[in-house]
Amino acid sequence: MEIKQYMKLLKKRLWLILLCVAISMATTTYLSYENYQPLYQASTKLIVNKTEQDQQGSETMDLAAINVNIGLVETYKEIIMTPAILGVVVDRYPELNLTEDELGSRIAISNYNGTQVMTIQTTDNTYERAADIVNAVAQVVKTEIPRIMKVNNVELLNTADPNETPPPINQDINQKIAISFAVSLLFAVGITFLLEFLDDTLKTKKDIRNVMNLPTLTTIPTIRRKAMRAKKKTSQKQVGETKYAPVQQ
């Protein structure tokens, strides 16, 4: 098939393509907005910063101390996810209404490129609650790690402000609609070509010649009902307007 034939075929079944795309986009839009629940992410940062005192009593830090701190970060990440920290958070902040397992599944701890900085993150349906959760965990980490490790080397760099109003992190409805449009368009075009492939009726003189190897003697044009009704109305109007001359005797 040539490009003109493809375009003619698509134009012929344009109604089918538009119908599939419209139904798909309408369904995606409805389900996306009906089931949409905004998610907000809050985070706090802590730094593991152990220093040593020199002979004059001033605190110093060398490369070996930095490497030790980086190694301690991995240890602290594991400790934070244990009941030694999560249990204290649950007991100290009952207003969060979370169990140890729920709290552990909702927080994520990371450090960027092996640095001394730890980031505690969580997501929730409201930013205020997400901020309260990470701030509670950070405060417990700051007080309990020194007790567990017998060294005071954890400092808070920042806390989450519950009064902020950041945008949700899952605002992807427009992206879903765009994907729905693309997929439904490809599906509709595929259905159009499939229907044409399965259609074995003879439509043109060329089809008859190729299949039956016979010449076409005549063709009967298709007359649409709308055209027939219009022609009938025209004929009736013409008959009604005909005037007959009186017969003279």
Short mmCIF file of C-alpha atoms in Angstrom, two decimals:
data_model
loop_
_atom_site.label_atom_id
_atom_site.label_comp_id
_atom_site.label_asym_id
_atom_site.label_seq_id
_atom_site.Cartn_x
_atom_site.Cartn_y
_atom_site.Cartn_z
CA MET A 1 0.00 0.00 0.00
CA GLU A 2 1.11 3.49 -0.82
CA ILE A 3 1.08 6.45 1.53
CA LYS A 4 -2.06 7.82 -0.12
CA GLN A 5 -3.81 4.52 0.47
CA TYR A 6 -2.75 4.51 4.11
CA MET A 7 -4.06 8.02 4.57
CA LYS A 8 -7.32 7.13 2.82
CA LEU A 9 -7.73 4.11 5.07
CA LEU A 10 -7.10 6.17 8.22
CA LYS A 11 -9.53 8.82 7.03
CA LYS A 12 -12.13 6.14 6.34
CA ARG A 13 -12.00 4.85 9.92
CA LEU A 14 -11.20 8.15 11.58
CA TRP A 15 -14.32 7.83 13.71
CA LEU A 16 -13.00 4.59 15.21
CA ILE A 17 -9.61 6.13 16.02
CA LEU A 18 -11.16 9.20 17.64
CA LEU A 19 -13.60 7.04 19.62
CA CYS A 20 -10.83 4.81 21.04
CA VAL A 21 -8.66 7.80 21.97
CA ALA A 22 -11.54 9.69 23.56
CA ILE A 23 -12.68 6.70 25.66
CA SER A 24 -9.14 5.92 26.80
CA MET A 25 -8.30 9.51 27.79
CA ALA A 26 -11.64 10.01 29.53
CA THR A 27 -11.20 6.79 31.52
CA THR A 28 -7.60 7.63 32.46
CA THR A 29 -8.54 11.16 33.53
CA TYR A 30 -11.47 9.96 35.64
CA LEU A 31 -9.53 7.19 37.39
CA SER A 32 -6.49 9.42 37.97
CA TYR A 33 -8.47 12.18 39.66
CA GLU A 34 -10.84 9.80 41.44
CA ASN A 35 -8.04 7.77 43.06
CA TYR A 36 -5.49 10.56 43.41
CA GLN A 37 -3.97 11.03 46.85
CA PRO A 38 -1.20 13.61 47.14
CA LEU A 39 2.06 12.48 48.72
CA TYR A 40 4.47 14.86 50.40
CA GLN A 41 8.11 14.20 51.21
CA ALA A 42 10.00 15.65 54.17
CA SER A 43 13.62 15.17 55.19
CA THR A 44 16.17 16.05 57.83
CA LYS A 45 19.96 15.95 57.68
CA LEU A 46 22.46 14.92 60.33
CA ILE A 47 26.23 14.88 60.24
CA VAL A 48 28.59 12.42 61.91
CA ASN A 49 31.48 14.63 62.99
CA LYS A 50 33.90 13.07 65.46
CA THR A 51 36.93 15.25 66.29
CA GLU A 52 40.07 14.75 68.35
CA GLN A 53 41.89 17.10 70.67
CA ASP A 54 45.51 18.03 70.10
CA GLN A 55 48.10 18.74 72.76
CA GLN A 56 46.87 22.31 73.20
CA GLY A 57 43.32 21.04 73.83
CA SER A 58 41.80 22.37 70.59
CA GLU A 59 39.69 20.09 68.43
CA THR A 60 41.18 18.95 65.12
CA MET A 61 40.15 16.65 62.30
CA ASP A 62 42.41 14.80 59.90
CA LEU A 63 41.79 12.48 56.98
CA ALA A 64 41.79 9.41 59.20
CA ALA A 65 39.06 10.92 61.39
CA ILE A 66 36.95 11.71 58.31
CA ASN A 67 37.26 8.12 57.12
CA VAL A 68 36.23 6.88 60.55
CA ASN A 69 33.17 9.15 60.48
CA ILE A 70 32.18 7.91 57.03
CA GLY A 71 32.48 4.35 58.26
CA LEU A 72 30.32 5.18 61.30
CA VAL A 73 27.57 6.50 59.02
CA GLU A 74 26.90 3.00 57.70
CA THR A 75 26.80 1.69 61.26
CA TYR A 76 24.39 4.42 62.35
CA LYS A 77 22.10 3.71 59.40
CA GLU A 78 21.72 0.14 60.61
CA ILE A 79 21.23 1.18 64.24
CA ILE A 80 18.49 3.66 63.31
CA MET A 81 16.39 0.89 61.76
CA THR A 82 16.46 -1.20 64.96
CA PRO A 83 14.07 -1.06 67.95
CA ALA A 84 16.82 0.76 69.86
CA ILE A 85 15.85 3.89 67.90
CA LEU A 86 12.43 3.18 66.38
CA GLY A 87 11.06 1.86 69.67
CA VAL A 88 12.11 5.05 71.45
CA VAL A 89 10.48 7.17 68.72
CA VAL A 90 7.21 5.27 69.10
CA ASP A 91 7.27 5.58 72.92
CA ARG A 92 8.39 9.22 72.98
CA TYR A 93 6.03 10.46 70.27
CA PRO A 94 2.73 8.56 70.65
CA GLU A 95 0.91 11.29 68.68
CA LEU A 96 2.47 9.86 65.53
CA ASN A 97 0.26 6.78 66.01
CA LEU A 98 2.80 4.45 64.38
CA THR A 99 4.20 1.06 65.33
CA GLU A 100 7.87 0.16 65.00
CA ASP A 101 7.23 -1.83 61.82
CA GLU A 102 5.14 0.95 60.26
CA LEU A 103 7.76 3.54 61.11
CA GLY A 104 10.57 1.39 59.76
CA SER A 105 8.77 0.85 56.47
CA ARG A 106 8.08 4.56 56.01
CA ILE A 107 11.50 6.10 56.55
CA ALA A 108 14.53 5.92 54.27
CA ILE A 109 18.10 6.74 55.31
CA SER A 110 20.85 7.62 52.85
CA ASN A 111 24.18 9.38 52.61
CA TYR A 112 25.29 11.10 49.42
CA ASN A 113 28.42 9.71 47.76
CA GLY A 114 29.87 8.32 50.96
CA THR A 115 29.84 11.61 52.88
CA GLN A 116 29.43 12.15 56.62
CA VAL A 117 25.91 13.54 56.09
CA MET A 118 22.89 11.31 56.68
CA THR A 119 19.46 12.14 55.22
CA ILE A 120 16.29 10.81 56.79
CA GLN A 121 13.25 10.94 54.51
CA THR A 122 9.61 9.93 54.68
CA THR A 123 6.41 10.47 52.72
CA ASP A 124 2.87 11.04 53.91
CA ASN A 125 -0.49 12.36 52.75
CA THR A 126 0.24 15.66 54.51
CA TYR A 127 3.55 17.50 54.67
CA GLU A 128 3.00 18.45 58.32
CA ARG A 129 2.81 14.81 59.41
CA ALA A 130 5.79 13.84 57.24
CA ALA A 131 7.82 16.64 58.84
CA ASP A 132 6.79 15.55 62.34
CA ILE A 133 7.91 11.97 61.64
CA VAL A 134 11.40 12.80 60.34
CA ASN A 135 11.97 15.43 63.03
CA ALA A 136 11.03 12.91 65.72
CA VAL A 137 13.42 10.30 64.32
CA ALA A 138 16.22 12.86 64.01
CA GLN A 139 15.81 14.02 67.61
CA VAL A 140 15.88 10.46 68.94
CA VAL A 141 18.95 9.65 66.83
CA LYS A 142 20.75 12.70 68.23
CA THR A 143 20.05 11.69 71.84
CA GLU A 144 20.25 7.89 71.65
CA ILE A 145 23.27 7.33 69.38
CA PRO A 146 25.69 8.88 71.92
CA ARG A 147 24.23 6.64 74.62
CA ILE A 148 24.56 3.54 72.47
CA MET A 149 27.98 4.31 70.92
CA LYS A 150 29.45 6.09 73.96
CA VAL A 151 30.49 9.00 71.74
CA ASN A 152 28.75 12.30 71.05
CA ASN A 153 29.36 12.85 67.34
CA VAL A 154 25.94 13.40 65.76
CA GLU A 155 24.66 16.90 65.03
CA LEU A 156 21.49 18.09 63.35
CA LEU A 157 22.11 20.12 60.21
CA ASN A 158 18.48 20.97 59.50
CA THR A 159 14.96 19.95 60.43
CA ALA A 160 11.77 19.87 58.39
CA ASP A 161 9.45 22.84 58.87
CA PRO A 162 5.85 21.58 59.37
CA ASN A 163 4.50 24.98 58.31
CA GLU A 164 5.89 24.76 54.78
CA THR A 165 3.57 23.96 51.88
CA PRO A 166 5.65 22.22 49.21
CA PRO A 167 3.94 20.68 46.16
CA PRO A 168 3.15 16.95 46.14
CA ILE A 169 5.80 14.64 44.72
CA ASN A 170 3.29 12.57 42.72
CA GLN A 171 1.80 15.20 40.39
CA ASP A 172 2.00 12.98 37.31
CA ILE A 173 -1.63 13.01 36.12
CA ASN A 174 -0.78 14.90 32.93
CA GLN A 175 1.92 12.37 32.17
CA LYS A 176 -0.56 9.51 32.58
CA ILE A 177 -3.01 11.21 30.24
CA ALA A 178 -0.29 11.74 27.62
CA ILE A 179 0.75 8.08 27.83
CA SER A 180 -2.91 7.05 27.55
CA PHE A 181 -3.28 9.19 24.42
CA ALA A 182 -0.21 7.68 22.75
CA VAL A 183 -1.09 4.08 23.61
CA SER A 184 -4.75 4.40 22.58
CA LEU A 185 -3.77 6.08 19.31
CA LEU A 186 -1.39 3.26 18.42
CA PHE A 187 -4.00 0.69 19.44
CA ALA A 188 -6.70 2.33 17.32
CA VAL A 189 -4.44 2.58 14.27
CA GLY A 190 -3.49 -1.07 14.70
CA ILE A 191 -7.16 -2.08 14.91
CA THR A 192 -7.86 -0.05 11.76
CA PHE A 193 -5.21 -1.88 9.74
CA LEU A 194 -6.30 -5.24 11.20
CA LEU A 195 -9.91 -4.67 10.14
CA GLU A 196 -8.75 -3.71 6.66
CA PHE A 197 -6.59 -6.83 6.47
CA LEU A 198 -9.48 -9.08 7.51
CA ASP A 199 -11.90 -7.43 5.07
CA ASP A 200 -11.95 -9.64 1.94
CA THR A 201 -14.80 -7.91 0.11
CA LEU A 202 -14.28 -6.63 -3.44
CA LYS A 203 -14.61 -2.88 -3.60
CA THR A 204 -13.01 -1.72 -6.85
CA LYS A 205 -12.67 -2.82 -10.46
CA LYS A 206 -9.05 -3.59 -9.75
CA ASP A 207 -10.03 -5.97 -6.95
CA ILE A 208 -12.38 -7.86 -9.27
CA ARG A 209 -9.77 -8.10 -11.98
CA ASN A 210 -7.08 -9.31 -9.60
CA VAL A 211 -9.25 -11.90 -7.86
CA MET A 212 -11.59 -13.15 -10.59
CA ASN A 213 -9.55 -12.26 -13.66
CA LEU A 214 -12.71 -10.91 -15.34
CA PRO A 215 -13.44 -7.54 -16.91
CA THR A 216 -15.99 -5.21 -15.38
CA LEU A 217 -19.00 -4.64 -17.64
CA THR A 218 -20.81 -2.10 -15.52
CA THR A 219 -21.03 -0.76 -12.01
CA ILE A 220 -23.98 0.09 -9.79
CA PRO A 221 -23.31 3.20 -7.74
CA THR A 222 -24.19 3.31 -4.07
CA ILE A 223 -27.19 5.48 -3.34
CA ARG A 224 -27.46 6.74 0.20
CA ARG A 225 -30.83 6.97 1.89
CA LYS A 226 -30.33 10.64 2.59
CA ALA A 227 -29.84 11.35 -1.10
CA MET A 228 -32.88 9.27 -1.99
CA ARG A 229 -35.08 11.14 0.48
CA ALA A 230 -33.84 14.48 -0.80
CA LYS A 231 -34.53 13.43 -4.40
CA LYS A 232 -38.01 12.19 -3.45
CA LYS A 233 -38.87 15.46 -1.76
CA THR A 234 -37.67 17.38 -4.82
CA SER A 235 -39.82 15.24 -7.13
CA GLN A 236 -42.91 15.70 -4.96
CA LYS A 237 -42.36 19.43 -4.88
CA GLN A 238 -42.07 19.59 -8.63
CA VAL A 239 -45.30 17.57 -9.04
CA GLY A 240 -47.15 19.85 -6.63
CA GLU A 241 -46.05 22.94 -8.50
CA THR A 242 -47.21 21.62 -11.92
CA LYS A 243 -50.11 23.61 -13.34
CA TYR A 244 -52.62 22.09 -15.73
CA ALA A 245 -54.42 24.14 -18.36
CA PRO A 246 -58.27 23.90 -18.40
CA VAL A 247 -59.77 21.65 -21.03
CA GLN A 248 -61.84 23.54 -23.58
CA GLN A 249 -64.90 21.91 -25.00
#
